[in-house]
Coordinates of C-alpha atoms in Angstrom, one line a residue:
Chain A
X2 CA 118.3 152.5 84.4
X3 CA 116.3 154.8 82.4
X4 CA 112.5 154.5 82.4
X5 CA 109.7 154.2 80.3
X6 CA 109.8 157.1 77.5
X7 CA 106.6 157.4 75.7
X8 CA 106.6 160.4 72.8
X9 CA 104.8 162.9 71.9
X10 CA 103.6 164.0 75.1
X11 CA 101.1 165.7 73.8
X12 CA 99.2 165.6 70.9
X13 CA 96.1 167.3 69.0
X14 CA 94.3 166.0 66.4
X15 CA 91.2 166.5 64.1
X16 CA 88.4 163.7 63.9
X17 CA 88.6 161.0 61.0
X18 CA 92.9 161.4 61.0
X19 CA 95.1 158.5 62.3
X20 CA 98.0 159.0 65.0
X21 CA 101.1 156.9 65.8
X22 CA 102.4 157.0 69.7
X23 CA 105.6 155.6 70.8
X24 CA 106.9 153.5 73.6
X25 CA 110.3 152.6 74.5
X26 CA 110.6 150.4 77.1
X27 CA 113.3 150.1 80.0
X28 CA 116.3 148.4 78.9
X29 CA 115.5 144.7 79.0
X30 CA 111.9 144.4 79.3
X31 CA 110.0 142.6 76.3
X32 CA 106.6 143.3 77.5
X33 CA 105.0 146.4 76.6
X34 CA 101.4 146.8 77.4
X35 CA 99.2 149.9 76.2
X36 CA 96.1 151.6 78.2
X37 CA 93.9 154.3 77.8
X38 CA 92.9 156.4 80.6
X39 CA 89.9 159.0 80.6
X40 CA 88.1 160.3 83.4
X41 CA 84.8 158.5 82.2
X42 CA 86.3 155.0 82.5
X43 CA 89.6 155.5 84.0
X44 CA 92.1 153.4 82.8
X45 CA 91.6 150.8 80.6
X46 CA 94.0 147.7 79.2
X47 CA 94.3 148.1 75.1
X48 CA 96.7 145.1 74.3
X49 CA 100.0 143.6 75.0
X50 CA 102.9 142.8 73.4
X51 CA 106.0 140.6 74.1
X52 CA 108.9 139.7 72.0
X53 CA 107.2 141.6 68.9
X54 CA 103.8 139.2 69.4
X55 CA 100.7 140.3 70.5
X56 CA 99.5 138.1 73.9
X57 CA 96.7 139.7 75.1
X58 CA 94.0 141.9 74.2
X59 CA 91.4 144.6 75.6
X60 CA 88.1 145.4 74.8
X61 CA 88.7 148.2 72.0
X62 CA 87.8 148.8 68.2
X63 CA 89.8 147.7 65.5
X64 CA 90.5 151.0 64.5
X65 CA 93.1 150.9 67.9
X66 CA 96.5 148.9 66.9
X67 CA 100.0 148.3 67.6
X68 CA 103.5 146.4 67.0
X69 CA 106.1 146.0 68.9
X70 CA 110.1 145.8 67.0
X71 CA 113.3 144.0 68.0
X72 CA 114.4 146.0 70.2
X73 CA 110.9 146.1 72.6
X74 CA 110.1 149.5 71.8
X75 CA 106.1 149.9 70.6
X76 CA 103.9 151.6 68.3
X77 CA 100.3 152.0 69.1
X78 CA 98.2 153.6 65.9
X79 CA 94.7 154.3 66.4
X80 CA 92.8 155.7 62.9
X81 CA 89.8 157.4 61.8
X82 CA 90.2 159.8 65.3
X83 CA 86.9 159.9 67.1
X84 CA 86.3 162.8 69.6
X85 CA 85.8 159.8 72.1
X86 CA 89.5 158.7 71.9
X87 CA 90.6 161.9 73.4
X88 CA 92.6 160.7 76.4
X89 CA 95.9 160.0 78.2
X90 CA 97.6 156.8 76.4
X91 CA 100.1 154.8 78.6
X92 CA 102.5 152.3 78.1
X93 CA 103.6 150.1 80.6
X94 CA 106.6 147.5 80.7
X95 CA 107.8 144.6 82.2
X96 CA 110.3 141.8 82.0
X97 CA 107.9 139.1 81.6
X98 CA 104.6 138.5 79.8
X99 CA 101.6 138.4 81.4
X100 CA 100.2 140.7 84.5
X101 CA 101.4 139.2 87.1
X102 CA 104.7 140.8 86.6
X103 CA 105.6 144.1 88.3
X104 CA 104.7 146.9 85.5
X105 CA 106.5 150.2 85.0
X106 CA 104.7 153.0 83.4
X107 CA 106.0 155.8 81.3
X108 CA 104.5 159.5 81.3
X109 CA 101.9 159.5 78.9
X110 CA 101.0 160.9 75.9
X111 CA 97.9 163.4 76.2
X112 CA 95.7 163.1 72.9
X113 CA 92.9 165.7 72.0
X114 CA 91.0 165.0 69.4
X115 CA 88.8 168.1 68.1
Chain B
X9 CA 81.8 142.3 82.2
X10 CA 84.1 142.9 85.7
X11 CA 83.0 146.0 87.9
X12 CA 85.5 146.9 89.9
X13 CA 84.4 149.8 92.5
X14 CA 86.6 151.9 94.8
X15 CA 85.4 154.8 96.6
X16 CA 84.9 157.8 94.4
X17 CA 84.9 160.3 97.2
X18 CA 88.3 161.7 98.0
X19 CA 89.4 160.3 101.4
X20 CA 91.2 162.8 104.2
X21 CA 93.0 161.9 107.2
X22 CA 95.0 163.6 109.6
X23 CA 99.1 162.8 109.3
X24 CA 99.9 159.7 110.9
X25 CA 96.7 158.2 111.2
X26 CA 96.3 155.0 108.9
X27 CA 94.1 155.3 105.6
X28 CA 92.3 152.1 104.7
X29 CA 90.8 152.1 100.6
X30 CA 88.8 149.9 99.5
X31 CA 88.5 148.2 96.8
X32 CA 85.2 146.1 95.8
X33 CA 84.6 143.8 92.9
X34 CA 82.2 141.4 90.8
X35 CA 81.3 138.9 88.4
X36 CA 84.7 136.7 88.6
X37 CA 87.0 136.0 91.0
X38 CA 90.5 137.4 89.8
X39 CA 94.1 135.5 90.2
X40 CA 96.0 138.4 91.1
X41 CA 94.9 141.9 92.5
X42 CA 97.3 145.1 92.5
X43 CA 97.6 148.3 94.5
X44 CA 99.3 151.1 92.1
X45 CA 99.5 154.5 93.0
X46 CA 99.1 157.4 90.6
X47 CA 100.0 161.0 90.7
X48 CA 98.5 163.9 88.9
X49 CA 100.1 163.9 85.5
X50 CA 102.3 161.1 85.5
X51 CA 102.0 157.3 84.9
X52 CA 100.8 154.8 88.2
X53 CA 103.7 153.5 90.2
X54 CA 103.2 149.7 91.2
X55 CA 103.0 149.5 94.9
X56 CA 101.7 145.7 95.9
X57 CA 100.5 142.7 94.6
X58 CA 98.2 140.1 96.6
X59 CA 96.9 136.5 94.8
X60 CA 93.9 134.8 95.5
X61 CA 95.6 132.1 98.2
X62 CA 96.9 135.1 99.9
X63 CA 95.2 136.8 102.9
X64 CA 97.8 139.5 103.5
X65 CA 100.6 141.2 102.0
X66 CA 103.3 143.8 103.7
X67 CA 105.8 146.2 102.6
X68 CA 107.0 148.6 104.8
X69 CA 103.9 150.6 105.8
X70 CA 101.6 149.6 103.3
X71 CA 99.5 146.0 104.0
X72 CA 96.9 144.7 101.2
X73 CA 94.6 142.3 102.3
X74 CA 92.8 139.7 100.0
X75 CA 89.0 138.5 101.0
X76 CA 88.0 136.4 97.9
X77 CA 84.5 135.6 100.1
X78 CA 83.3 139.4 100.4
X79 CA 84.9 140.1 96.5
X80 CA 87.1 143.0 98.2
X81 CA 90.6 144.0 99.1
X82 CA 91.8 146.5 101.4
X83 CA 94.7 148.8 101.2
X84 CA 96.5 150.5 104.6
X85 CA 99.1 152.9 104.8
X86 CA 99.9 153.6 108.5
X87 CA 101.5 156.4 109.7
X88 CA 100.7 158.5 106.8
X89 CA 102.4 161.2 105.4
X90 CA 101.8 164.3 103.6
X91 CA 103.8 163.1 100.8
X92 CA 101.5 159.6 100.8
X93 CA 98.7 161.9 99.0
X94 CA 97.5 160.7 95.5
X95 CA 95.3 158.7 93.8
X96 CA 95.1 154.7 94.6
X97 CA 94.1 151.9 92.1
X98 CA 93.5 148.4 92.5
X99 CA 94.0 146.5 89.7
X100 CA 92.8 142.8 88.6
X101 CA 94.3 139.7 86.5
X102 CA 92.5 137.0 85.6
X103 CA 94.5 133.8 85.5
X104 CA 95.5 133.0 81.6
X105 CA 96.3 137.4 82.2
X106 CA 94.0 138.1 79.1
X107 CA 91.6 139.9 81.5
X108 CA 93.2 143.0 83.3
X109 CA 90.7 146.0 84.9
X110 CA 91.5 149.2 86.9
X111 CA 89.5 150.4 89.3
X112 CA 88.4 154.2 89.0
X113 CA 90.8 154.9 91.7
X114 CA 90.5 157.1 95.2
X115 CA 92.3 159.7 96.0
X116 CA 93.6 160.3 99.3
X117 CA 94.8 163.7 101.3
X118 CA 97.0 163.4 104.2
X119 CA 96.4 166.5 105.7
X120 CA 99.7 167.9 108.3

C-alpha cells in the first residue's frame, strides 16, 4: 500500500497571503487528521476529519481550515500568512475516527513564511 | 491546558544497554497515551499505545508502562541499537478524542 502523500513539500510564502496543502491518505482510511510542528511547541493537533466531516478540533485561529472530499484526500488552507505559521504541517491517517486508532503520517510539507 | 513534559536533553547510551524515556504529565488524566517515534525530516512512525486500565504494554523490545498515580509513562527499548536513534514522543487522548497533545519529544543516541 502506498502511504501518506502530502504536496508541496516545500513551500515559501510572504505574510498576509493564503496557502492550500494537500493530503492524500492511504487507500482506505477516512480519517485524516492535520498538525503543526515547530520547534517552539512541537507538534500540535489542528483538526480532524472523517468521511468529509470535521470531528475534532485543536486549539488554532480561524484563519487555519480544512475539508476533506469523497475520496478521503484533505485540504488544509490557512490565510492571511503570519511569520508565526512558519512550520512543518503533517497529515496523519487512519481507518477509524478518533485517536485511539493507529495513525500513519505522511512527509510533511515545510512552510516559510517571510 | 495539558502539559505534557519529556526530557529535553538528548539521552546516550551505549549499544545494547536499555534506554528508558520518560514521559511526565498534568492537569487531566488521559484515556490513551502513545509512544511514536520521529526521524529527522520525516513524519513520526506510531510505535505503542497503552490505556489508562493498562499497566504494561510489549512489542518486541519496546515495553510502555502506564502509572496514572505519578501522571507518567515510561518507554524501554532493550538491547538497543544504533539504528534505534531518533527522536521519541509520547502522545495523549482524552476520552471523547477531542483532546490530543504531543510531548516535545527526546531524542535518543545509541552510540556502537
Amino acid at each position: 500500500k502506498a502511504g501518506v502523500t502530502q504536496t508541496p513539500r516545500y513551500l515559501i510564502k510572504t505574510r498576509g497571503q493564503q496557502v492550500t496543502l494537500s493530503c492524500s491518505p492511504i487507500s482506505g482510511h477516512r480519517s485524516v487528521s492535520w498538525y503543526q510542528q515547530t520547534p517552539g511547541q512541537g507538534l500540535q493537533f489542528l483538526f480532524e476529519y472523517f468521511s468529509e466531516t470535521q470531528r475534532n478540533k485543536g486549539n488554532f485561529p480561524g484563519r487555519f481550515s480544512g475539508r476533506q472530499f469523497s475520496n478521503s484526500r484533505s485540504e488544509m488552507n490557512v490565510s492571511t500568512l503570519e511569520l508565526g505559521d512558519s512550520a512543518l504541517y503533517l497529515c496523519a491517517s487512519s481507518s477509524y475516527s478518533g485517536h485511539y486508532n493507529e495513525q500513519f503520517f505522511g512527509p510533511g510539507t515545510r512552510l516559510t513564511v517571510l | 491546558s495539558q502539559k505534557i513534559e519529556q526530557n529535553s536533553e538528548a539521552l546516550n547510551i551505549q549499544e545494547g544497554k536499555t534506554a528508558t524515556l520518560t514521559c511526565n504529565y498534568t492537569n487531566y488524566s488521559p484515556a490513551y497515551l502513545q509512544w511514536y517515534r520521529q526521524d529527522p525530516g520525516r513524519g513520526p512512525v506510531f510505535l505503542l499505545l497503552i490505556r489508562e486500565n493498562e499497566k504494561e504494554k510489549r512489542k518486541e523490545r519496546l515495553k510502555v508502562t502506564f502509572d496514572t498515580t505519578l501522571k507518567q509513562s515510561l518507554f524501554h527499548i532493550t538491547a538497543s541499537q544504533p539504528a534505534d536513534s531518533a527522536t521519541y514522543l509520547c502522545a495523549l487522548a482524552s476520552y471523547n478524542f477531542n483532546k490530543f497533545y504531543f510531548g516535545s519529544g527526546t531524542k535518543l543516541n545509541v552510540k556502537p
